[in-house]
Short mmCIF file of C-alpha atoms and ligand atoms in Angstrom, two decimals:
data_model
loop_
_atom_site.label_atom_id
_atom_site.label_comp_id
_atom_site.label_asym_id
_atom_site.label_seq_id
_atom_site.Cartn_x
_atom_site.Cartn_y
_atom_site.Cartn_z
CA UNK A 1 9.01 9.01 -31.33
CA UNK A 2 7.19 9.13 -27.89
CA UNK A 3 8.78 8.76 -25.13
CA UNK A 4 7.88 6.11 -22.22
CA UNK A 5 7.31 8.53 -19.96
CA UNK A 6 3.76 8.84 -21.97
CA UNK A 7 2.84 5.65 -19.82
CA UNK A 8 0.11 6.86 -16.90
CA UNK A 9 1.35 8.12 -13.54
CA UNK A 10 -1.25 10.21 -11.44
CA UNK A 11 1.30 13.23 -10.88
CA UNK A 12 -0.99 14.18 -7.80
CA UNK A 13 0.78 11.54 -5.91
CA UNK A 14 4.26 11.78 -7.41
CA UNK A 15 6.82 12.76 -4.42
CA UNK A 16 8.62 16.09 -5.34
CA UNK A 17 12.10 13.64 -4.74
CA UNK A 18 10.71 10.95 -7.42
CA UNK A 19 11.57 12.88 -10.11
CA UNK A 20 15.59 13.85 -9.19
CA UNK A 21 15.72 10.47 -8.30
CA UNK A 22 13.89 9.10 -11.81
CA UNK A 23 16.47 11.32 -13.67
CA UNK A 24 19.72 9.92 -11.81
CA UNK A 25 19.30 6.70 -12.51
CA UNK A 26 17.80 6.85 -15.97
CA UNK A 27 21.46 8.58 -16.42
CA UNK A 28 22.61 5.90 -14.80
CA UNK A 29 20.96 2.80 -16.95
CA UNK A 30 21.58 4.49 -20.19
CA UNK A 31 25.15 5.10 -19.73
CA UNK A 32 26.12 2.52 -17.14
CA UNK A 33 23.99 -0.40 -17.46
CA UNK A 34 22.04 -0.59 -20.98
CA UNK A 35 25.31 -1.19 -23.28
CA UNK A 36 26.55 -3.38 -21.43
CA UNK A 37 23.70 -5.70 -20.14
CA UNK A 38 24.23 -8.11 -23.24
CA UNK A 39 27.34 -9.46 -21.62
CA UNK A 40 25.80 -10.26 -18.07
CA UNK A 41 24.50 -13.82 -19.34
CA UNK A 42 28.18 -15.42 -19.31
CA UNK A 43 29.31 -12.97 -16.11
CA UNK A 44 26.87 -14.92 -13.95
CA UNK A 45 29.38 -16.34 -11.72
CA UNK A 46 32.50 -13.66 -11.71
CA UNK A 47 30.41 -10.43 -11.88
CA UNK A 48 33.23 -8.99 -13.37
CA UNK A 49 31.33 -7.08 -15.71
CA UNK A 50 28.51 -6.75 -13.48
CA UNK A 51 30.23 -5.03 -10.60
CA UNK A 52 30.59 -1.75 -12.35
CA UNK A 53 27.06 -0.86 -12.75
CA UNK A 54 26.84 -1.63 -9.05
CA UNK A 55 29.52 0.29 -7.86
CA UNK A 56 28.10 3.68 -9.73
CA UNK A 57 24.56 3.14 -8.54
CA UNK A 58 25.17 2.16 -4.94
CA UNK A 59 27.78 3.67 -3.86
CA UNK A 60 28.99 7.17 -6.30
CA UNK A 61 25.25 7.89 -6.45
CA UNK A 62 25.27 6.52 -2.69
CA UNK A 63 22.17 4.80 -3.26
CA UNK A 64 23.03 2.13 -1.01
CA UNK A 65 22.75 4.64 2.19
CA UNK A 66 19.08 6.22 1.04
CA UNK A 67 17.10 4.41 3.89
CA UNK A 68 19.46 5.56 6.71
CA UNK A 69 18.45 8.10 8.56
CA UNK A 70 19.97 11.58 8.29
CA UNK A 71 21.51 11.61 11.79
CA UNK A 72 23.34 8.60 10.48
CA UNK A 73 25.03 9.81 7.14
CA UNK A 74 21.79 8.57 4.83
CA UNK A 75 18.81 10.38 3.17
CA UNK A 76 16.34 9.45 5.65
CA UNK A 77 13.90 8.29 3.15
CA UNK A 78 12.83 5.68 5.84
CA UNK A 79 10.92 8.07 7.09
CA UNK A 80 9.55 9.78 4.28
CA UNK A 81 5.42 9.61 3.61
CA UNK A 82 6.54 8.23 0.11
CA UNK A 83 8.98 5.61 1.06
CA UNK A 84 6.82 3.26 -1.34
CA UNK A 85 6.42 5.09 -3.89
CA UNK A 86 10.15 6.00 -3.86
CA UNK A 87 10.99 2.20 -4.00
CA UNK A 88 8.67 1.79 -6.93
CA UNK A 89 10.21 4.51 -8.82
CA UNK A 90 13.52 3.34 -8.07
CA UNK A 91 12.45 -0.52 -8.69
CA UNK A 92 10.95 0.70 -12.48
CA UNK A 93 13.71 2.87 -13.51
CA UNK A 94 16.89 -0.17 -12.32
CA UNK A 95 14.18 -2.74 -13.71
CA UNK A 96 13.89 -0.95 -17.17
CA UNK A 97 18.05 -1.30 -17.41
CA UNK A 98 18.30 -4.83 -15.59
CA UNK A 99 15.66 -6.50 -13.59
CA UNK A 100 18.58 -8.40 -11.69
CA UNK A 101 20.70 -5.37 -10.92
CA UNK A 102 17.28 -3.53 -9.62
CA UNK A 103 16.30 -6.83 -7.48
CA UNK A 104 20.24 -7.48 -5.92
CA UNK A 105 20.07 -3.20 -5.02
CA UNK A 106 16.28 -3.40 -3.23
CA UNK A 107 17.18 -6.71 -1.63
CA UNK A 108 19.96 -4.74 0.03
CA UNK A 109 17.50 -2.98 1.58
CA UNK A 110 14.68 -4.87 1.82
CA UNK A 111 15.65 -6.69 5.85
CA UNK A 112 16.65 -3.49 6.75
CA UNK A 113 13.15 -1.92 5.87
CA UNK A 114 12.15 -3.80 8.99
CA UNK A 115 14.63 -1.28 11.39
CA UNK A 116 14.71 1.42 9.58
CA UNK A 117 10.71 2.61 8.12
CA UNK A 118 8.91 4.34 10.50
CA UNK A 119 6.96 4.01 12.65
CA UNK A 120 9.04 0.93 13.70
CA UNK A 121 12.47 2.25 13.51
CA UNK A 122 15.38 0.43 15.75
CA UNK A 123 17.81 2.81 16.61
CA UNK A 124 20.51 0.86 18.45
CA UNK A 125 20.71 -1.65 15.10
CA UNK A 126 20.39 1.67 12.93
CA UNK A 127 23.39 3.18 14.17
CA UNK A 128 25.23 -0.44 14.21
CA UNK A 129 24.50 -1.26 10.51
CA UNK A 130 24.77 2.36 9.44
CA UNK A 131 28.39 2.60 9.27
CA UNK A 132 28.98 -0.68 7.06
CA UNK A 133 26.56 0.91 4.57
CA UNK A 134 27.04 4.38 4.56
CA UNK A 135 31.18 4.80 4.91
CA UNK A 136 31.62 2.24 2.57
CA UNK A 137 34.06 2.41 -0.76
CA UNK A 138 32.22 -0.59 -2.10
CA UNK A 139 28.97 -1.97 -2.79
CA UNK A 140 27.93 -3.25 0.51
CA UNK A 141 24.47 -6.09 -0.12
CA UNK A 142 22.18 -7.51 2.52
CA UNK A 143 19.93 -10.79 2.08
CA UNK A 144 16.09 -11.72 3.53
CA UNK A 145 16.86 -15.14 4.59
CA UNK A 146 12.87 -16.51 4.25
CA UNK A 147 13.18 -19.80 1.95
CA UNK A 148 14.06 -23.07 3.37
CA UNK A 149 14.06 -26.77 1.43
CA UNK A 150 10.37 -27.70 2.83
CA UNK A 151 8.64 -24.53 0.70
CA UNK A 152 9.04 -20.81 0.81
CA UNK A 153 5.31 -20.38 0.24
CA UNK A 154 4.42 -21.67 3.32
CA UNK A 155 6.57 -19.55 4.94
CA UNK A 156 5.67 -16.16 3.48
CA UNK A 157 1.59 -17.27 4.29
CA UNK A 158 1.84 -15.51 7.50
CA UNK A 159 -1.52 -15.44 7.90
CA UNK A 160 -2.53 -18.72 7.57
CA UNK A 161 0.44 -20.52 9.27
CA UNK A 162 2.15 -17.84 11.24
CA UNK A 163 5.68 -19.11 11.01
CA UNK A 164 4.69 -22.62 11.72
CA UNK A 165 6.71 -24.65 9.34
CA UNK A 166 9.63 -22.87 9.94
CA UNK A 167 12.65 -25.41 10.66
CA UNK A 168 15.62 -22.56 11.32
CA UNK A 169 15.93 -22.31 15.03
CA UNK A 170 17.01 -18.88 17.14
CA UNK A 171 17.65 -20.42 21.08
CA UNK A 172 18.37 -17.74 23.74
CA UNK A 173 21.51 -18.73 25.65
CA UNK A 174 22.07 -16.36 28.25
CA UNK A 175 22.52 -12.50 26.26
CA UNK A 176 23.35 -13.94 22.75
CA UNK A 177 20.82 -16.00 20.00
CA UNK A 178 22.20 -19.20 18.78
CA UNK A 179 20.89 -20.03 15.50
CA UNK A 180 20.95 -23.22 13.27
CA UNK A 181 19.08 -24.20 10.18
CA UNK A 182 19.39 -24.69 6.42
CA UNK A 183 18.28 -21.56 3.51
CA UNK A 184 18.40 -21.19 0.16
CA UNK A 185 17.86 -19.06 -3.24
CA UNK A 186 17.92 -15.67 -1.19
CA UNK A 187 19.31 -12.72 -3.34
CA UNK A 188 22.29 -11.58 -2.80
CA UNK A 189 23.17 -15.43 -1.07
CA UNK A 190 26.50 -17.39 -2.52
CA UNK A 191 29.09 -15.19 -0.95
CA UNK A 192 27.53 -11.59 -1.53
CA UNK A 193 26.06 -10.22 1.32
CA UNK A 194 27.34 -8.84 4.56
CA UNK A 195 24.10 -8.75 6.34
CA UNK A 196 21.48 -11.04 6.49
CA UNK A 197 18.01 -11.01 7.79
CA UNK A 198 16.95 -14.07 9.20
CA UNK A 199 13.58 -15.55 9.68
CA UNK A 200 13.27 -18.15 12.06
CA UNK A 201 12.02 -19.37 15.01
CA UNK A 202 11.80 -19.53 18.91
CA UNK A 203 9.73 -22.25 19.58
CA UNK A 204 9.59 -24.65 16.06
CA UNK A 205 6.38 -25.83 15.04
CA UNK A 206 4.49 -23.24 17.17
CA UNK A 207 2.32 -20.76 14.74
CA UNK A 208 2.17 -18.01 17.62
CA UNK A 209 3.21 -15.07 16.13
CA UNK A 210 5.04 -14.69 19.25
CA UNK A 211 7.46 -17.21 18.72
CA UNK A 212 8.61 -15.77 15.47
CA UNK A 213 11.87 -13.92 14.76
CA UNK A 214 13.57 -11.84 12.24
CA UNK A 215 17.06 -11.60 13.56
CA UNK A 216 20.10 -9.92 11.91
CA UNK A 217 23.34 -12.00 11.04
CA UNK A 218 26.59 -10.96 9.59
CA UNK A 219 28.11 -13.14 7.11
CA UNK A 220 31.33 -12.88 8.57
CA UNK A 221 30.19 -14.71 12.30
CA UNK A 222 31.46 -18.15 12.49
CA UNK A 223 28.83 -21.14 11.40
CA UNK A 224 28.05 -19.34 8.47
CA UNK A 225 28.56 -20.78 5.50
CA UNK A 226 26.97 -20.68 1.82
CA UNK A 227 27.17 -22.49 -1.31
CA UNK A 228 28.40 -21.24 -4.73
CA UNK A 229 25.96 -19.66 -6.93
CA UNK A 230 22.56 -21.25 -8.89
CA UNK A 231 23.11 -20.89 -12.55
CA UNK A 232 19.60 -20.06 -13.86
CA UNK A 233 17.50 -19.30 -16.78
CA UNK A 234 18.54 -15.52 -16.32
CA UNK A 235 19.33 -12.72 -13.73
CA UNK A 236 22.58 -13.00 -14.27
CA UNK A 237 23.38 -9.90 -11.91
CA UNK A 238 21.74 -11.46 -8.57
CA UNK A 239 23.51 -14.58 -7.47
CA UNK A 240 21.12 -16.86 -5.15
CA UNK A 241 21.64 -20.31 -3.15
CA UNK A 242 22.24 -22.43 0.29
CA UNK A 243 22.76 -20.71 3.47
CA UNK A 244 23.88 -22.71 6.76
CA UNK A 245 23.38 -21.65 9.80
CA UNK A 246 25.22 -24.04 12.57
CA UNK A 247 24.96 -22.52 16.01
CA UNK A 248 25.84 -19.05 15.08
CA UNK A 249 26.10 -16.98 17.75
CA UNK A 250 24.57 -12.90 17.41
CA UNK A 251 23.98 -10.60 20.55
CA UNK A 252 20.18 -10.80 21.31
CA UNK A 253 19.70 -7.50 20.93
CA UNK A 254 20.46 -8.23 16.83
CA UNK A 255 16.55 -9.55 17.02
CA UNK A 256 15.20 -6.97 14.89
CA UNK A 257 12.31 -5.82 17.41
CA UNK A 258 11.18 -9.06 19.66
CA UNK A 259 7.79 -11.41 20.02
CA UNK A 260 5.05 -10.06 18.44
CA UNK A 261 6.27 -7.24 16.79
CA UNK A 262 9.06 -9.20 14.61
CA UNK A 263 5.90 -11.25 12.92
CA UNK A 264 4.36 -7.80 12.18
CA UNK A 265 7.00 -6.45 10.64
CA UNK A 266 7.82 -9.68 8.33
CA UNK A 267 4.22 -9.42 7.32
CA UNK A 268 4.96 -6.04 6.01
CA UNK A 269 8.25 -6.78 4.23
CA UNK A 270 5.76 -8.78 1.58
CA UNK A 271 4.23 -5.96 0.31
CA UNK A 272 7.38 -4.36 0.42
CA UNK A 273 8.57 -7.12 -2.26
CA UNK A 274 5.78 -7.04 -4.06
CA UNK A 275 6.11 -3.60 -4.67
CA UNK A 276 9.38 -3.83 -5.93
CA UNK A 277 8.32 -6.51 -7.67
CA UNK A 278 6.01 -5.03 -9.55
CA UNK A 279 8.33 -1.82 -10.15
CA UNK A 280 10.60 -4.14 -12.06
CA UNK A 281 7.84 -5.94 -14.09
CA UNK A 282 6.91 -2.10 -15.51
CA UNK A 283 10.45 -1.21 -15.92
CA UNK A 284 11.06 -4.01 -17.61
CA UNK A 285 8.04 -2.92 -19.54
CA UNK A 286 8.98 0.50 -20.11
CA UNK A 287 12.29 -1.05 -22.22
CA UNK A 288 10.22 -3.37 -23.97
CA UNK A 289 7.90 -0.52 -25.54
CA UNK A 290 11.35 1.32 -26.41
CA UNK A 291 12.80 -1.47 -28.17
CA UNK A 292 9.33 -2.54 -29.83
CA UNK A 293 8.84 0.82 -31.15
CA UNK A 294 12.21 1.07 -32.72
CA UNK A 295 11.22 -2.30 -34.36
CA UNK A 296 7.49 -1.98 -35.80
CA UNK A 297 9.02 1.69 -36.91
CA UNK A 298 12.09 0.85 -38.62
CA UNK A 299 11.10 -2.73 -40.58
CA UNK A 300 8.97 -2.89 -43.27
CA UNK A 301 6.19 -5.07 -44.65
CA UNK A 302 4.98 -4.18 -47.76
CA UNK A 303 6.82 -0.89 -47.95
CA UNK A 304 5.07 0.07 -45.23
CA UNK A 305 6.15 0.64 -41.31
CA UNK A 306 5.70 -3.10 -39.48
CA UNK A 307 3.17 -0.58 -37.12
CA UNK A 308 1.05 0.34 -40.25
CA UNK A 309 -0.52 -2.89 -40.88
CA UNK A 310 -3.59 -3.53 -38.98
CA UNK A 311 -2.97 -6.85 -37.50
CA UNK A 312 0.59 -5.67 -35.64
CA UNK A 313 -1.18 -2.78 -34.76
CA UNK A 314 -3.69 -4.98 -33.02
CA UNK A 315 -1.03 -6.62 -31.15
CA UNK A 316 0.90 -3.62 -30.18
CA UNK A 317 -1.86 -1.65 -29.34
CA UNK A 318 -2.61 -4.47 -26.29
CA UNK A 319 0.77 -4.29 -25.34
CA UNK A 320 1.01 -0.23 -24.95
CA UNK A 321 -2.87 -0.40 -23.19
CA UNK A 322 -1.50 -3.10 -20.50
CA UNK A 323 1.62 -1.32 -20.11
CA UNK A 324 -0.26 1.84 -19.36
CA UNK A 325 -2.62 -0.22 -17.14
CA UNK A 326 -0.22 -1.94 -15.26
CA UNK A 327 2.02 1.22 -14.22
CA UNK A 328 -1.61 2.45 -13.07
CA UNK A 329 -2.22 -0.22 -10.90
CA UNK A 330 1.41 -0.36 -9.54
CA UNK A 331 1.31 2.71 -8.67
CA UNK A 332 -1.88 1.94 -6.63
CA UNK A 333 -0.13 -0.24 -4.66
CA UNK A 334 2.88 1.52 -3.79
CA UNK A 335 0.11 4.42 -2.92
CA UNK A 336 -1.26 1.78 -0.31
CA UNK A 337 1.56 0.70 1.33
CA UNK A 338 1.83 4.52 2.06
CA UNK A 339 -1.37 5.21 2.84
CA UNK A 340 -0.61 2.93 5.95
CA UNK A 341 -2.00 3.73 9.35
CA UNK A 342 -3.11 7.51 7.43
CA UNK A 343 -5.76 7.74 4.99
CA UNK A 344 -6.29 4.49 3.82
CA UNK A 345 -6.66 3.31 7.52
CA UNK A 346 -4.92 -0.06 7.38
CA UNK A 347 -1.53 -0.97 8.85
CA UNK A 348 0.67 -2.88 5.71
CA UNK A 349 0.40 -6.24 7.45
CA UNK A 350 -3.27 -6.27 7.34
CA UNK A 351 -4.63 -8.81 5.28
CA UNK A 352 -6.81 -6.45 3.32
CA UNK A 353 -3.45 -4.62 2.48
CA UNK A 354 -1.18 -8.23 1.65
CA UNK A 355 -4.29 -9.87 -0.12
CA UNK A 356 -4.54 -6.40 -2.70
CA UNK A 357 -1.06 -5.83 -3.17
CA UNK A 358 -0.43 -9.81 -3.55
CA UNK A 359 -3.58 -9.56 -6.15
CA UNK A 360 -1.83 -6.85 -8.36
CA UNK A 361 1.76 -8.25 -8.13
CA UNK A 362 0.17 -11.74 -9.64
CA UNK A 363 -2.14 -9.60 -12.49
CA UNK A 364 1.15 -7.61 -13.57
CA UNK A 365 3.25 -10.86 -13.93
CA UNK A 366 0.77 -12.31 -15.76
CA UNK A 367 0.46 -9.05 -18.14
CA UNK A 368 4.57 -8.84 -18.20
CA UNK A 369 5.51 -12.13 -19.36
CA UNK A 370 2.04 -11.89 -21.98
CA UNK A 371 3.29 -9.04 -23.05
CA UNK A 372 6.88 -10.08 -23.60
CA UNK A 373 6.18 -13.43 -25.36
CA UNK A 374 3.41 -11.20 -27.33
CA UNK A 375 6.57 -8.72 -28.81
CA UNK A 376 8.80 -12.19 -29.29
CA UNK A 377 5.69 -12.99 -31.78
CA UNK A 378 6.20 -8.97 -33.52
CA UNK A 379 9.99 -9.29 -33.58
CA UNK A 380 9.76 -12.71 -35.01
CA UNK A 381 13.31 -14.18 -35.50
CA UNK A 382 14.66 -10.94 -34.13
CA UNK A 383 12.80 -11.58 -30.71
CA UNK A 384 15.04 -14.45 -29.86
CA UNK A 385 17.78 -12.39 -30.90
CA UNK A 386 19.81 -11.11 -28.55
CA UNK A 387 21.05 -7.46 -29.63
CA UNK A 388 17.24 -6.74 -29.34
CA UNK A 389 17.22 -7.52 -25.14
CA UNK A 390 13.42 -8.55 -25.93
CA UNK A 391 14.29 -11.88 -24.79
CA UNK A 392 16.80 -11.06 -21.81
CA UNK A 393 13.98 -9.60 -20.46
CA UNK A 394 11.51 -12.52 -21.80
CA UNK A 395 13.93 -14.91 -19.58
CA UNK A 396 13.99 -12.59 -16.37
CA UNK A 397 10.59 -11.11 -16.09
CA UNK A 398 9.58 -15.02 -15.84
CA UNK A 399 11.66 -15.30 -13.03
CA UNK A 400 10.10 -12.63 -10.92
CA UNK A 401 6.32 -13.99 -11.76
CA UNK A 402 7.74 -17.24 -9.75
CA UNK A 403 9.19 -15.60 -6.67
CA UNK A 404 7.93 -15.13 -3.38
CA UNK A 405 5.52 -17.69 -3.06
CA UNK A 406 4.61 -17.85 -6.49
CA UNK A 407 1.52 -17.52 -8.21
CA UNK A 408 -0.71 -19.59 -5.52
CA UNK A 409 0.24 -17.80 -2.62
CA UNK A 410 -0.93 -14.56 -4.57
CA UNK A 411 -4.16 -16.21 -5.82
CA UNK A 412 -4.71 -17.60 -2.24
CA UNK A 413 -4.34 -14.73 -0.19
CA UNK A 414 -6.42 -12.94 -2.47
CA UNK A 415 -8.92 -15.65 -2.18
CA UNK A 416 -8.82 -15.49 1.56
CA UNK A 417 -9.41 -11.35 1.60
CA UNK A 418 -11.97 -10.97 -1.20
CA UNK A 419 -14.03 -14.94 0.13
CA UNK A 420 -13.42 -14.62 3.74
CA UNK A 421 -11.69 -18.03 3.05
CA UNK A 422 -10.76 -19.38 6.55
CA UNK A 423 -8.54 -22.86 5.38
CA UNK A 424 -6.05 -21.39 3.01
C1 FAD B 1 15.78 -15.13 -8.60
C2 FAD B 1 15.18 -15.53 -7.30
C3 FAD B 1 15.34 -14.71 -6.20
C4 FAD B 1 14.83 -15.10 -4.96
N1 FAD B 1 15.05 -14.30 -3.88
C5 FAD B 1 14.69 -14.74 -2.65
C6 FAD B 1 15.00 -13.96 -1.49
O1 FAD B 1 15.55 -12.84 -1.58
N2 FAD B 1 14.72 -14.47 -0.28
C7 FAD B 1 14.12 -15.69 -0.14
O2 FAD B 1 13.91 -16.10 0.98
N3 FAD B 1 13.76 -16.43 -1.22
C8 FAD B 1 14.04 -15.98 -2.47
N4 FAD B 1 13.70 -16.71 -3.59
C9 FAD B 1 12.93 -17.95 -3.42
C10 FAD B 1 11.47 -17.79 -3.80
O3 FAD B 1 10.87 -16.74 -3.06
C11 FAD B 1 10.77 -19.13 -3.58
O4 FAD B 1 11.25 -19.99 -4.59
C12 FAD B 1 9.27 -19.04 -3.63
O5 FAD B 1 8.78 -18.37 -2.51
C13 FAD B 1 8.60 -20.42 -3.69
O6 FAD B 1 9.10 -21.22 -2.67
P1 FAD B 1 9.66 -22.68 -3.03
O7 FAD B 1 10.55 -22.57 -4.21
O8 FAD B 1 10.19 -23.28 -1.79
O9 FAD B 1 8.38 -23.47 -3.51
P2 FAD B 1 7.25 -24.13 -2.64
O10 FAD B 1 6.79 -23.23 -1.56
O11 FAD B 1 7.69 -25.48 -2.26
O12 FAD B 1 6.12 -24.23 -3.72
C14 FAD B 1 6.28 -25.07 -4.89
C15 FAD B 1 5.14 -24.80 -5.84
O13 FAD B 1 3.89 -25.09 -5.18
C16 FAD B 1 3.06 -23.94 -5.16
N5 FAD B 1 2.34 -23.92 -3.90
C17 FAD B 1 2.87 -23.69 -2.66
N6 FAD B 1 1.90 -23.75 -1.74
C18 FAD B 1 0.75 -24.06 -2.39
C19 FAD B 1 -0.61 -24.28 -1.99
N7 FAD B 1 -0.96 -24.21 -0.71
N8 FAD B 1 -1.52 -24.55 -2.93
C20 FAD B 1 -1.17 -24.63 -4.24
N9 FAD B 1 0.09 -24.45 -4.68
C21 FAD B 1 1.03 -24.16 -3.77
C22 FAD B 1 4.01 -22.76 -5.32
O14 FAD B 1 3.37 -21.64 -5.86
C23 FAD B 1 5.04 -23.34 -6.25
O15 FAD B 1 4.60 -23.26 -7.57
C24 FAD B 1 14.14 -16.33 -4.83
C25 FAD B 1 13.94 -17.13 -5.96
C26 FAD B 1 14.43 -16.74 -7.18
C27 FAD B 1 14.21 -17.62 -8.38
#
């Protein structure tokens, strides 16, 4: 049998970390996460099955601290030249066990990207937040407060609207922010996190990038509150849902950087979670040619291997080619986000850089849930069966194709790089 690891990856551009860290957690999925996945459906709202997985991967293999710097008890990848191609292969190798574990883990990080990535790294919040993640005995999550009742596409289209339709308020009174307004489906929302990052704004209505904020919250600070969690079509492991926010109080220096540069670095937390994003569509895809290959190998038709006859080899043939494709591709765009202000020229919130890595997020969704709904077809009755995780994976990979701004915030910002379009 082959192994997945056939599927392309230019080694070239492989950090010498990647593959130490590929090799944990592939330890880590088979033995922690893969035999027991089945029973995450009905743990949706306890994660008392769930919590296990978490525990080993964030905090016995102390993944939870890799974005702090050194000086600060974590692994400094934050500053590493490969910090997106280390997400990838960490997004990919969770995603392959559970897309939902691998989303709830990278949300954890994904605010704090904003603080603690070079070049815009905040040391006084660094060495705030550090402890909470680094000392802890527990899985410690964060949440990236962006989606709010009126649409979160709108607020994710930076570059069209610049924050103008946000409704959650940050007013400075005297040395503290007071902040009010109404989120929902985050990750890691309904009672999980301990941190969130909060997107809002100064001066509501105002599309000056000046007037937007990204500014950090702990769950525990009074006018906080959050509803119970979203029962959905899958992801069992990340809980989502409402966040309100009624005249918290932070410090003002808990604004993650201040006017100008806060809109900056929200524009490059999207390609952050498209990257991941993507990771987790490939993982997911990496499992699927595991399981598929067991399948068209081990049932028959005819006497003869399911893979034998010409018209499943057809179909699984497609499947293997986009998979290969896809992890090509995604690695391309973890390879730009790195490439930022170096080679490839372009700081991550240019639109050239958001419009290409929104373009191959939307082409791999549309590839991953093809794909999957193209095995269901192979495995027949056995697809929708669930001891062959085809469709867990079927259900969550869906999921991810809708998220963050969905398919026609992709298409458009595409549209407005490649057309010069000026109105969307
Ligand atoms: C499992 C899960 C995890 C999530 N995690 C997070 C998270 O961590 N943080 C967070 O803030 N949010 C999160 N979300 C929310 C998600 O990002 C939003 O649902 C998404 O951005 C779309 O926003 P919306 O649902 O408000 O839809 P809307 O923005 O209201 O859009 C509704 C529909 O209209 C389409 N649309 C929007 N604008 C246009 C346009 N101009 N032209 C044509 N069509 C358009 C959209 O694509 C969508 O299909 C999560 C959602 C899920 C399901």
């Amino acid at each position: 049998m082959k192994h997945f690891d056939e599927f392309s990856v230019n080694l070239e551009q492989v950090s010498p970390m990647e593959k130490h860290i590929r090799k944990v957690i592939r330890n880590w999925a088979d033995k922690d996460c893969i035999p027991f996945r089945r029973q995450y459906d009905e743990d949706w709202k306890e994660h008392k099955i769930i919590e296990p997985a978490f525990q080993k991967l964030m905090v016995d293999l102390g993944f939870q601290k890799a974005m702090f710097p050194q000086e600060l008890g974590g692994w400094g990848i934050g500053h590493s030249d490969y910090v997106f191609r280390i997400a990838y292969a960490l997004s990919e190798e969770v995603g392959r066990a559970d897309t939902a574990i691998a989303v709830a883990f990278l949300v954890t990080i994904w605010p704090l990207t904003t603080i603690l990535v070079e070049p815009h790294v905040n040391w006084r919040l660094a060495r705030e937040f550090a402890p909470w993640y680094v000392n802890a005995k527990h899985p410690v999550f964060s949440a990236l407060t962006m989606t709010e009742p009126q649409g979160g596409a709108d607020i994710e289209n930076m570059g069209l609207l610049g924050g103008k339709t946000l409704r959650t308020t940050a007013r400075l009174e005297g040395d503290e922010w007071v902040i009010n307004g109404h989120k929902l489906w985050p990750t890691n929302s309904g009672g999980v996190s301990k941190l969130f990052g909060v997107p809002c704004t100064t001066k509501p209505g105002s599309h000056d990038k000046n007037d937007f904020a990204i500014i950090f919250v702990p769950t525990a600070t009074p006018g906080v509150s959050e509803g119970n969690p979203y029962e959905k079509a899958g992801m069992a492991a990340d809980k989502n849902s409402d966040i309100w926010f009624d005249n918290v109080r932070v410090p003002a220096w808990y604004r993650a950087h201040g006017p100008g540069l806060d809109a900056q670095t929200f524009a490059e937390i999207i390609p952050w979670g498209q990257v991941a994003s993507i990771g987790f569509m490939t993982g997911a895809m990496l499992n699927l040619y595991e399981r598929l290959y067991d399948f068209v190998s081990t049932r028959t038709y005819r006497n003869r291997p399911l893979k034998e006859n010409d018209a499943v080899a057809g179909v699984i043939g497609r499947i293997a080619g986009d998979i290969d494709i896809c992890r090509i591709v995604g690695y391309e765009a973890a390879c730009i986000g790195d490439r930022r202000n170096k080679a490839y020229g372009k700081p991550i919130h240019n639109e050239e850089v958001i419009g290409k890595i929104r373009n191959i997020k939307d082409f791999v969704s549309d590839k991953t849930v093809e794909n999957f709904g193209r095995a269901m077809d192979v495995l027949g009755a056995y697809g929708a069966d669930r001891d062959w995780d085809i469709e867990k994976h079927w259900r969550d990979v869906k999921i991810i194709q809708l998220w963050m701004g969905g398919k026609q915030l992709c298409q458009m910002e595409a549209a407005r790089y490649f057309f010069n379009c000026t109105s969307i």
